[in-house]
Amino acid sequence: FLLSLKLENKTKGKLQKQICQVVLDHFEKQYTTELGDTWTRARDVLTYPLCWQYAILLNKFSQSAELENTLRVKGYHPAFQGPLPYLPASLKCYIRRTPGRFPAQKHQADKLKEYYLLNAASLLPVLALEVKDGEDVLDLCAAPGGKSVAVLQCAYPGQFHCNEYDDLRSRWLKQTIESFIPDPLINLIMVSKLDGRQIGDLKPELYDKVLVDAPCSNDRSWLFSSDMQQATLRLIQRKELSSLQFQLLRSAIKALRPGGSLVYSTCTLSKAENSDVINLILNSCSNVMPVDIREMAKAVSQEFTFLSGTQQHELLVLPEKGRAWGPMYVAKLKKM
C-alpha cells in the first residue's frame, strides 16, 4: 500500500511539475475576464490530469460483445442516450464518472482496433453534423482522425474526403483510418494534404456536409507544454489563429452545396477563436444562416456542462470534476 501511495505521489508530482506557468498565467488573465468563476472550476480540472476522464468509442467494424460486457462490469455506461435529434444506433460510446484511462490498443497492420479513446465532447460536432448514408462529406482538418472514424460509425458517406495539411499529422490520420476502417470502405475515403483555405476554390459546392475542426489553441495540451520557448511562441502566434479559422470557414462555405450544413469546432475556451469567428462569418457571408442546436445540447446535458448564455447555434462544453469533458466549442451553420 505504501509503495502504491509513493508511486501515486510521484505521478502526481510529475504531472503537477509539467504545468507550463507562462501558459497558465496567460489563460488566467484571459479566461478570468471572459468566464469569471466558471474559469476557476474549469482550471481545476485542466491543470489536474488525475481527474481527467476518457471515453471509449466502439468500432462497429471490429465488434466485440465481450468488450461491451467488460465495460459495463467496470462501471461504464453509454454516453449518449435519450431524445437526441440524431443518434445512429451504430454509434456506441461508453463513459464513466470516475477518472482514469482504459488501456489503449496498439496499431497492428492486419488487425482492426476495437475502440478509440477520446474526449467524449469531441463527438458532439459529429452528432451536430448529422451525416446520412450517401451524403458527400468533407472533414477539412481531419487529423488525428477520431472525428472521421466517428462519422463512419454513424453513416456510409457517398464520398468521404479527409484533409490534413500538416505532413506529420496527415501520416497520423492515415494510420488512424487504417486502424479502424476495413478495406472495401477505405477505398471510398480520399485522404489529401491540401491547404484547407484553398479547398473551397478547388472543390466548389461539392459537399453536403463539412466539418471544420479547426487548428486552435488547444487548452489542455498547451497547459502541459514541456518546451518553454515553444509555449511562448504559441502564445504570440495565438492572435493569428482566429484569422486562419475565419479563412478555413470561408473555404468550407465555398465547398458546401446550397442547402448543405457546416459544423465548426475547437477545443479551446477562447472567445476570439469561437463565437467571435462565427459572428464574423455570419456578418460577412450573406449565404449562411445559423442552425439551432439547443435540442442536442439539452439531450446530453446530464453528461456535459455547458457555458450558459451562448447563442442557439453554438455550445461550449466546460470541464468540471466528474464531468471532465471539453473544452469543446461547437457551432452549426447552413448554406442557403
mmCIF file of C-alpha atoms in Angstrom:
data_model
loop_
_atom_site.group_PDB
_atom_site.id
_atom_site.type_symbol
_atom_site.label_atom_id
_atom_site.label_comp_id
_atom_site.label_asym_id
_atom_site.label_seq_id
_atom_site.Cartn_x
_atom_site.Cartn_y
_atom_site.Cartn_z
ATOM 1 C CA PHE A 1 0.000 0.000 0.000
ATOM 2 C CA LEU A 2 2.799 2.409 0.950
ATOM 3 C CA LEU A 3 4.565 1.650 -2.307
ATOM 4 C CA SER A 4 1.444 2.414 -4.345
ATOM 5 C CA LEU A 5 0.974 5.627 -2.371
ATOM 6 C CA LYS A 6 4.573 6.601 -3.093
ATOM 7 C CA LEU A 7 4.073 5.857 -6.785
ATOM 8 C CA GLU A 8 0.851 7.860 -6.843
ATOM 9 C CA ASN A 9 2.550 10.836 -5.202
ATOM 10 C CA LYS A 10 5.427 10.523 -7.615
ATOM 11 C CA THR A 11 2.965 10.561 -10.533
ATOM 12 C CA LYS A 12 1.117 13.497 -9.032
ATOM 13 C CA GLY A 13 4.385 15.369 -8.621
ATOM 14 C CA LYS A 14 5.400 14.583 -12.159
ATOM 15 C CA LEU A 15 2.076 15.738 -13.586
ATOM 16 C CA GLN A 16 1.982 18.883 -11.467
ATOM 17 C CA LYS A 17 5.549 19.756 -12.483
ATOM 18 C CA GLN A 18 4.668 19.647 -16.138
ATOM 19 C CA ILE A 19 2.285 22.598 -15.972
ATOM 20 C CA CYS A 20 3.673 25.408 -18.097
ATOM 21 C CA GLN A 21 3.478 28.541 -15.950
ATOM 22 C CA VAL A 22 3.687 31.001 -18.833
ATOM 23 C CA VAL A 23 0.618 29.395 -20.468
ATOM 24 C CA LEU A 24 -1.291 29.174 -17.184
ATOM 25 C CA ASP A 25 -0.617 32.870 -16.456
ATOM 26 C CA HIS A 26 -1.822 33.814 -19.936
ATOM 27 C CA PHE A 27 -5.007 31.722 -19.607
ATOM 28 C CA GLU A 28 -5.598 33.014 -16.080
ATOM 29 C CA LYS A 29 -5.641 36.588 -17.331
ATOM 30 C CA GLN A 30 -7.794 35.966 -20.398
ATOM 31 C CA TYR A 31 -10.281 33.443 -19.047
ATOM 32 C CA THR A 32 -10.882 35.176 -15.710
ATOM 33 C CA THR A 33 -12.062 38.152 -17.771
ATOM 34 C CA GLU A 34 -14.115 36.064 -20.222
ATOM 35 C CA LEU A 35 -15.536 33.382 -17.919
ATOM 36 C CA GLY A 36 -15.241 34.619 -14.312
ATOM 37 C CA ASP A 37 -15.850 31.912 -11.675
ATOM 38 C CA THR A 38 -16.556 29.367 -14.408
ATOM 39 C CA TRP A 39 -12.862 29.514 -15.321
ATOM 40 C CA THR A 40 -11.819 28.604 -11.763
ATOM 41 C CA ARG A 41 -13.777 25.325 -11.963
ATOM 42 C CA ALA A 42 -12.503 24.540 -15.456
ATOM 43 C CA ARG A 43 -8.920 25.379 -14.459
ATOM 44 C CA ASP A 44 -9.058 22.935 -11.531
ATOM 45 C CA VAL A 45 -9.811 20.128 -14.000
ATOM 46 C CA LEU A 46 -7.483 21.208 -16.816
ATOM 47 C CA THR A 47 -4.457 21.527 -14.523
ATOM 48 C CA TYR A 48 -5.042 18.192 -12.770
ATOM 49 C CA PRO A 49 -4.807 15.260 -15.223
ATOM 50 C CA LEU A 50 -5.510 12.692 -12.499
ATOM 51 C CA CYS A 51 -9.179 13.718 -12.645
ATOM 52 C CA TRP A 52 -9.415 13.509 -16.454
ATOM 53 C CA GLN A 53 -11.864 11.028 -17.969
ATOM 54 C CA TYR A 54 -11.630 9.150 -21.248
ATOM 55 C CA ALA A 55 -14.498 7.924 -23.374
ATOM 56 C CA ILE A 56 -14.401 4.696 -25.359
ATOM 57 C CA LEU A 57 -15.782 4.869 -28.898
ATOM 58 C CA LEU A 58 -16.505 1.328 -30.101
ATOM 59 C CA ASN A 59 -15.551 0.365 -33.646
ATOM 60 C CA LYS A 60 -18.547 -1.219 -35.400
ATOM 61 C CA PHE A 61 -16.184 -2.740 -37.987
ATOM 62 C CA SER A 62 -14.488 -4.830 -35.290
ATOM 63 C CA GLN A 63 -17.323 -5.581 -32.927
ATOM 64 C CA SER A 64 -16.884 -7.460 -29.685
ATOM 65 C CA ALA A 65 -19.801 -8.246 -27.368
ATOM 66 C CA GLU A 66 -17.189 -9.243 -24.803
ATOM 67 C CA LEU A 67 -15.794 -5.709 -24.763
ATOM 68 C CA GLU A 68 -19.222 -4.179 -24.063
ATOM 69 C CA ASN A 69 -19.741 -6.609 -21.173
ATOM 70 C CA THR A 70 -16.302 -5.768 -19.742
ATOM 71 C CA LEU A 71 -17.076 -2.054 -19.918
ATOM 72 C CA ARG A 72 -20.410 -2.469 -18.137
ATOM 73 C CA VAL A 73 -18.737 -4.544 -15.412
ATOM 74 C CA LYS A 74 -16.160 -1.778 -14.966
ATOM 75 C CA GLY A 75 -18.932 0.764 -14.416
ATOM 76 C CA TYR A 76 -19.128 2.299 -17.882
ATOM 77 C CA HIS A 77 -22.442 3.380 -19.421
ATOM 78 C CA PRO A 78 -23.451 4.766 -22.841
ATOM 79 C CA ALA A 79 -22.529 8.447 -23.157
ATOM 80 C CA PHE A 80 -25.436 9.324 -25.411
ATOM 81 C CA GLN A 81 -28.953 8.264 -24.525
ATOM 82 C CA GLY A 82 -32.370 9.782 -24.717
ATOM 83 C CA PRO A 83 -34.072 12.004 -27.251
ATOM 84 C CA LEU A 84 -31.174 13.244 -29.368
ATOM 85 C CA PRO A 85 -32.191 14.711 -32.743
ATOM 86 C CA TYR A 86 -29.547 12.455 -34.345
ATOM 87 C CA LEU A 87 -28.131 9.335 -32.746
ATOM 88 C CA PRO A 88 -27.450 6.378 -35.054
ATOM 89 C CA ALA A 89 -27.704 3.017 -33.257
ATOM 90 C CA SER A 90 -24.297 2.127 -34.709
ATOM 91 C CA LEU A 91 -22.552 4.929 -32.773
ATOM 92 C CA LYS A 92 -21.591 3.444 -29.416
ATOM 93 C CA CYS A 93 -19.574 5.382 -26.898
ATOM 94 C CA TYR A 94 -19.050 4.433 -23.251
ATOM 95 C CA ILE A 95 -18.072 6.646 -20.327
ATOM 96 C CA ARG A 96 -17.955 6.517 -16.533
ATOM 97 C CA ARG A 97 -17.934 9.229 -13.907
ATOM 98 C CA THR A 98 -14.688 8.150 -12.278
ATOM 99 C CA PRO A 99 -11.396 9.365 -13.770
ATOM 100 C CA GLY A 100 -8.910 7.059 -15.432
ATOM 101 C CA ARG A 101 -7.965 5.701 -18.799
ATOM 102 C CA PHE A 102 -8.859 2.358 -20.368
ATOM 103 C CA PRO A 103 -5.735 0.724 -21.899
ATOM 104 C CA ALA A 104 -5.080 1.927 -25.447
ATOM 105 C CA GLN A 105 -4.693 -0.552 -28.309
ATOM 106 C CA LYS A 106 -1.541 -0.599 -30.422
ATOM 107 C CA HIS A 107 -1.658 -0.228 -34.209
ATOM 108 C CA GLN A 108 -1.319 -3.610 -35.951
ATOM 109 C CA ALA A 109 -1.062 -3.762 -39.725
ATOM 110 C CA ASP A 110 -3.652 -6.519 -40.336
ATOM 111 C CA LYS A 111 -5.944 -6.132 -37.339
ATOM 112 C CA LEU A 112 -8.613 -3.510 -36.806
ATOM 113 C CA LYS A 113 -8.769 -1.820 -33.416
ATOM 114 C CA GLU A 114 -11.912 -2.450 -31.360
ATOM 115 C CA TYR A 115 -12.148 1.031 -29.820
ATOM 116 C CA TYR A 116 -10.830 4.586 -29.869
ATOM 117 C CA LEU A 117 -10.083 6.558 -26.679
ATOM 118 C CA LEU A 118 -11.198 10.166 -26.819
ATOM 119 C CA ASN A 119 -12.697 13.135 -25.023
ATOM 120 C CA ALA A 120 -16.458 12.425 -25.141
ATOM 121 C CA ALA A 121 -17.159 16.071 -26.021
ATOM 122 C CA SER A 122 -15.326 15.630 -29.324
ATOM 123 C CA LEU A 123 -18.257 13.510 -30.570
ATOM 124 C CA LEU A 124 -20.668 16.447 -30.249
ATOM 125 C CA PRO A 125 -19.520 18.069 -33.539
ATOM 126 C CA VAL A 126 -20.177 14.711 -35.279
ATOM 127 C CA LEU A 127 -23.659 14.453 -33.742
ATOM 128 C CA ALA A 128 -24.349 18.063 -34.767
ATOM 129 C CA LEU A 129 -23.255 17.338 -38.369
ATOM 130 C CA GLU A 130 -25.967 14.638 -38.758
ATOM 131 C CA VAL A 131 -24.341 12.722 -41.634
ATOM 132 C CA LYS A 132 -26.728 10.457 -43.565
ATOM 133 C CA ASP A 133 -25.901 7.496 -45.841
ATOM 134 C CA GLY A 134 -24.851 8.566 -49.327
ATOM 135 C CA GLU A 135 -24.010 12.186 -48.474
ATOM 136 C CA ASP A 136 -20.724 13.681 -49.651
ATOM 137 C CA VAL A 137 -18.703 14.735 -46.633
ATOM 138 C CA LEU A 138 -15.543 16.804 -46.148
ATOM 139 C CA ASP A 139 -13.530 16.707 -42.920
ATOM 140 C CA LEU A 140 -11.382 19.781 -43.588
ATOM 141 C CA CYS A 141 -8.804 19.486 -40.754
ATOM 142 C CA ALA A 142 -9.121 15.772 -40.067
ATOM 143 C CA ALA A 143 -6.049 14.662 -38.056
ATOM 144 C CA PRO A 144 -5.640 12.757 -35.822
ATOM 145 C CA GLY A 145 -8.800 11.149 -37.234
ATOM 146 C CA GLY A 146 -11.103 10.494 -34.286
ATOM 147 C CA LYS A 147 -13.970 12.526 -35.736
ATOM 148 C CA SER A 148 -13.528 10.906 -39.180
ATOM 149 C CA VAL A 149 -13.758 7.469 -37.541
ATOM 150 C CA ALA A 150 -16.853 8.620 -35.612
ATOM 151 C CA VAL A 151 -18.541 9.848 -38.822
ATOM 152 C CA LEU A 152 -18.048 6.370 -40.312
ATOM 153 C CA GLN A 153 -19.603 4.778 -37.223
ATOM 154 C CA CYS A 154 -22.725 6.869 -37.942
ATOM 155 C CA ALA A 155 -23.224 6.502 -41.696
ATOM 156 C CA TYR A 156 -21.727 5.455 -45.042
ATOM 157 C CA PRO A 157 -20.990 8.684 -46.936
ATOM 158 C CA GLY A 158 -21.163 8.661 -50.735
ATOM 159 C CA GLN A 159 -17.789 10.345 -50.876
ATOM 160 C CA PHE A 160 -15.675 10.980 -47.786
ATOM 161 C CA HIS A 161 -12.823 13.443 -48.140
ATOM 162 C CA CYS A 162 -10.446 13.688 -45.156
ATOM 163 C CA ASN A 163 -7.948 16.505 -45.445
ATOM 164 C CA GLU A 164 -4.926 17.376 -43.309
ATOM 165 C CA TYR A 165 -2.397 19.982 -44.396
ATOM 166 C CA ASP A 166 0.332 19.189 -41.848
ATOM 167 C CA ASP A 167 2.639 16.411 -43.056
ATOM 168 C CA LEU A 168 3.195 14.624 -39.722
ATOM 169 C CA ARG A 169 -0.472 14.880 -38.731
ATOM 170 C CA SER A 170 -1.505 13.622 -42.185
ATOM 171 C CA ARG A 171 0.508 10.420 -41.619
ATOM 172 C CA TRP A 172 -1.162 10.070 -38.223
ATOM 173 C CA LEU A 173 -4.581 10.471 -39.880
ATOM 174 C CA LYS A 174 -3.808 7.745 -42.447
ATOM 175 C CA GLN A 175 -2.725 5.362 -39.700
ATOM 176 C CA THR A 176 -5.892 6.036 -37.696
ATOM 177 C CA ILE A 177 -8.077 5.279 -40.719
ATOM 178 C CA GLU A 178 -6.106 2.065 -41.439
ATOM 179 C CA SER A 179 -6.512 1.031 -37.780
ATOM 180 C CA PHE A 180 -10.305 1.354 -37.749
ATOM 181 C CA ILE A 181 -11.757 1.080 -41.226
ATOM 182 C CA PRO A 182 -11.912 -2.181 -43.271
ATOM 183 C CA ASP A 183 -10.525 -2.434 -46.794
ATOM 184 C CA PRO A 184 -13.515 -2.046 -49.095
ATOM 185 C CA LEU A 185 -14.609 1.066 -47.212
ATOM 186 C CA ILE A 186 -11.108 2.570 -47.074
ATOM 187 C CA ASN A 187 -11.206 2.770 -50.880
ATOM 188 C CA LEU A 188 -14.114 5.223 -50.635
ATOM 189 C CA ILE A 189 -12.127 7.578 -48.402
ATOM 190 C CA MET A 190 -9.952 10.206 -50.037
ATOM 191 C CA VAL A 191 -7.112 11.471 -47.856
ATOM 192 C CA SER A 192 -5.467 14.687 -49.051
ATOM 193 C CA LYS A 193 -2.840 17.178 -47.837
ATOM 194 C CA LEU A 194 -4.318 20.352 -49.303
ATOM 195 C CA ASP A 195 -4.252 23.806 -47.743
ATOM 196 C CA GLY A 196 -7.737 23.938 -46.224
ATOM 197 C CA ARG A 197 -8.017 27.634 -47.124
ATOM 198 C CA GLN A 198 -7.935 26.692 -50.834
ATOM 199 C CA ILE A 199 -10.252 23.672 -50.873
ATOM 200 C CA GLY A 200 -13.344 25.842 -51.457
ATOM 201 C CA ASP A 201 -11.841 27.203 -54.692
ATOM 202 C CA LEU A 202 -10.535 23.783 -55.774
ATOM 203 C CA LYS A 203 -13.767 21.909 -54.995
ATOM 204 C CA PRO A 204 -16.643 24.388 -55.114
ATOM 205 C CA GLU A 205 -20.101 23.200 -53.994
ATOM 206 C CA LEU A 206 -19.098 19.533 -53.904
ATOM 207 C CA TYR A 207 -20.173 18.528 -50.378
ATOM 208 C CA ASP A 208 -23.427 18.091 -48.453
ATOM 209 C CA LYS A 209 -21.719 18.286 -45.060
ATOM 210 C CA VAL A 210 -18.435 19.898 -43.992
ATOM 211 C CA LEU A 211 -16.712 19.557 -40.623
ATOM 212 C CA VAL A 212 -14.170 22.244 -39.717
ATOM 213 C CA ASP A 213 -12.447 21.018 -36.552
ATOM 214 C CA ALA A 214 -10.092 23.951 -36.745
ATOM 215 C CA PRO A 215 -6.491 24.287 -35.563
ATOM 216 C CA CYS A 216 -6.824 26.176 -32.272
ATOM 217 C CA SER A 217 -5.047 26.962 -29.032
ATOM 218 C CA ASN A 218 -5.626 23.528 -27.515
ATOM 219 C CA ASP A 219 -6.075 24.490 -23.851
ATOM 220 C CA ARG A 220 -5.474 21.004 -22.437
ATOM 221 C CA SER A 221 -2.210 20.254 -24.216
ATOM 222 C CA TRP A 222 -0.860 23.830 -24.158
ATOM 223 C CA LEU A 223 -1.022 23.859 -20.353
ATOM 224 C CA PHE A 224 1.457 20.971 -20.362
ATOM 225 C CA SER A 225 3.911 22.334 -22.946
ATOM 226 C CA SER A 226 7.290 20.988 -21.889
ATOM 227 C CA ASP A 227 9.201 23.441 -24.086
ATOM 228 C CA MET A 228 9.007 26.952 -22.628
ATOM 229 C CA GLN A 229 10.218 28.622 -25.844
ATOM 230 C CA GLN A 230 7.647 26.786 -27.946
ATOM 231 C CA ALA A 231 4.917 27.722 -25.443
ATOM 232 C CA THR A 232 5.893 31.408 -25.562
ATOM 233 C CA LEU A 233 5.918 31.325 -29.374
ATOM 234 C CA ARG A 234 2.496 29.644 -29.408
ATOM 235 C CA LEU A 235 1.066 32.399 -27.209
ATOM 236 C CA ILE A 236 2.449 35.082 -29.540
ATOM 237 C CA GLN A 237 1.022 33.298 -32.615
ATOM 238 C CA ARG A 238 -2.292 32.725 -30.836
ATOM 239 C CA LYS A 239 -3.587 36.105 -32.056
ATOM 240 C CA GLU A 240 -3.297 34.901 -35.674
ATOM 241 C CA LEU A 241 -5.368 31.741 -35.177
ATOM 242 C CA SER A 242 -8.750 33.458 -35.492
ATOM 243 C CA SER A 243 -7.751 34.802 -38.912
ATOM 244 C CA LEU A 244 -6.795 31.275 -40.066
ATOM 245 C CA GLN A 245 -10.046 29.865 -38.640
ATOM 246 C CA PHE A 246 -12.059 32.525 -40.485
ATOM 247 C CA GLN A 247 -10.295 31.679 -43.775
ATOM 248 C CA LEU A 248 -10.910 27.938 -43.270
ATOM 249 C CA LEU A 249 -14.604 28.629 -42.671
ATOM 250 C CA ARG A 250 -14.840 30.818 -45.786
ATOM 251 C CA SER A 251 -13.276 27.992 -47.788
ATOM 252 C CA ALA A 252 -15.624 25.405 -46.226
ATOM 253 C CA ILE A 253 -18.674 27.506 -47.167
ATOM 254 C CA LYS A 254 -17.489 27.619 -50.799
ATOM 255 C CA ALA A 255 -17.044 23.826 -50.762
ATOM 256 C CA LEU A 256 -20.624 23.323 -49.483
ATOM 257 C CA ARG A 257 -23.573 22.762 -51.784
ATOM 258 C CA PRO A 258 -26.527 25.120 -51.258
ATOM 259 C CA GLY A 259 -28.695 23.537 -48.551
ATOM 260 C CA GLY A 260 -25.649 21.838 -47.035
ATOM 261 C CA SER A 261 -24.569 22.112 -43.388
ATOM 262 C CA LEU A 262 -21.297 23.011 -41.756
ATOM 263 C CA VAL A 263 -20.116 22.352 -38.218
ATOM 264 C CA TYR A 264 -17.236 24.348 -36.739
ATOM 265 C CA SER A 265 -15.451 23.101 -33.625
ATOM 266 C CA THR A 266 -12.414 23.866 -31.475
ATOM 267 C CA CYS A 267 -11.004 22.530 -28.201
ATOM 268 C CA THR A 268 -10.374 25.932 -26.638
ATOM 269 C CA LEU A 269 -12.351 28.188 -24.283
ATOM 270 C CA SER A 270 -11.144 31.282 -26.169
ATOM 271 C CA LYS A 271 -13.963 33.599 -27.266
ATOM 272 C CA ALA A 272 -11.711 35.041 -30.019
ATOM 273 C CA GLU A 273 -11.449 31.596 -31.642
ATOM 274 C CA ASN A 274 -15.044 30.554 -31.002
ATOM 275 C CA SER A 275 -18.076 32.837 -31.068
ATOM 276 C CA ASP A 276 -16.097 35.831 -32.432
ATOM 277 C CA VAL A 277 -15.082 33.825 -35.515
ATOM 278 C CA ILE A 278 -18.639 32.553 -36.071
ATOM 279 C CA ASN A 279 -20.115 36.057 -35.617
ATOM 280 C CA LEU A 280 -17.624 37.406 -38.167
ATOM 281 C CA ILE A 281 -18.668 34.706 -40.660
ATOM 282 C CA LEU A 282 -22.376 35.384 -40.112
ATOM 283 C CA ASN A 283 -21.809 39.124 -40.572
ATOM 284 C CA SER A 284 -19.680 38.780 -43.698
ATOM 285 C CA CYS A 285 -21.296 35.857 -45.560
ATOM 286 C CA SER A 286 -24.877 36.554 -46.582
ATOM 287 C CA ASN A 287 -25.360 32.984 -47.887
ATOM 288 C CA VAL A 288 -25.117 31.225 -44.486
ATOM 289 C CA MET A 289 -27.502 31.119 -41.569
ATOM 290 C CA PRO A 290 -27.177 29.761 -38.022
ATOM 291 C CA VAL A 291 -28.773 26.403 -37.125
ATOM 292 C CA ASP A 292 -30.312 25.866 -33.685
ATOM 293 C CA ILE A 293 -28.510 23.060 -31.785
ATOM 294 C CA ARG A 294 -30.093 23.630 -28.359
ATOM 295 C CA GLU A 295 -32.114 20.409 -28.611
ATOM 296 C CA MET A 296 -28.929 18.356 -28.922
ATOM 297 C CA ALA A 297 -27.312 20.226 -26.011
ATOM 298 C CA LYS A 298 -30.384 19.685 -23.842
ATOM 299 C CA ALA A 299 -30.444 15.946 -24.607
ATOM 300 C CA VAL A 300 -26.831 15.482 -23.399
ATOM 301 C CA SER A 301 -26.889 17.951 -20.507
ATOM 302 C CA GLN A 302 -26.771 15.123 -17.956
ATOM 303 C CA GLU A 303 -23.265 14.181 -19.068
ATOM 304 C CA PHE A 304 -21.867 17.565 -20.148
ATOM 305 C CA THR A 305 -21.656 21.000 -18.543
ATOM 306 C CA PHE A 306 -22.295 23.879 -20.948
ATOM 307 C CA LEU A 307 -21.491 27.561 -20.658
ATOM 308 C CA SER A 308 -24.746 29.454 -20.155
ATOM 309 C CA GLY A 309 -25.673 32.447 -22.276
ATOM 310 C CA THR A 310 -24.384 31.153 -25.619
ATOM 311 C CA GLN A 311 -26.453 31.648 -28.777
ATOM 312 C CA GLN A 312 -28.825 28.958 -30.076
ATOM 313 C CA HIS A 313 -26.456 27.832 -32.860
ATOM 314 C CA GLU A 314 -23.459 27.244 -30.547
ATOM 315 C CA LEU A 315 -22.381 25.483 -27.372
ATOM 316 C CA LEU A 316 -19.260 25.381 -25.233
ATOM 317 C CA VAL A 317 -18.508 22.316 -23.086
ATOM 318 C CA LEU A 318 -16.809 23.248 -19.811
ATOM 319 C CA PRO A 319 -14.725 20.644 -17.961
ATOM 320 C CA GLU A 320 -15.693 20.077 -14.336
ATOM 321 C CA LYS A 321 -14.957 17.320 -11.820
ATOM 322 C CA GLY A 322 -16.958 14.158 -12.536
ATOM 323 C CA ARG A 323 -17.751 15.557 -15.999
ATOM 324 C CA ALA A 324 -14.235 16.399 -17.089
ATOM 325 C CA TRP A 325 -15.115 16.674 -20.804
ATOM 326 C CA GLY A 326 -14.096 19.549 -23.040
ATOM 327 C CA PRO A 327 -13.246 22.281 -23.626
ATOM 328 C CA MET A 328 -15.208 21.840 -26.848
ATOM 329 C CA TYR A 329 -16.869 24.606 -28.824
ATOM 330 C CA VAL A 330 -19.426 23.608 -31.472
ATOM 331 C CA ALA A 331 -21.358 25.838 -33.881
ATOM 332 C CA LYS A 332 -23.604 24.858 -36.794
ATOM 333 C CA LEU A 333 -24.365 26.820 -39.967
ATOM 334 C CA LYS A 334 -26.362 26.133 -43.134
ATOM 335 C CA LYS A 335 -25.661 27.402 -46.650
ATOM 336 C CA MET A 336 -28.608 28.999 -48.393
#
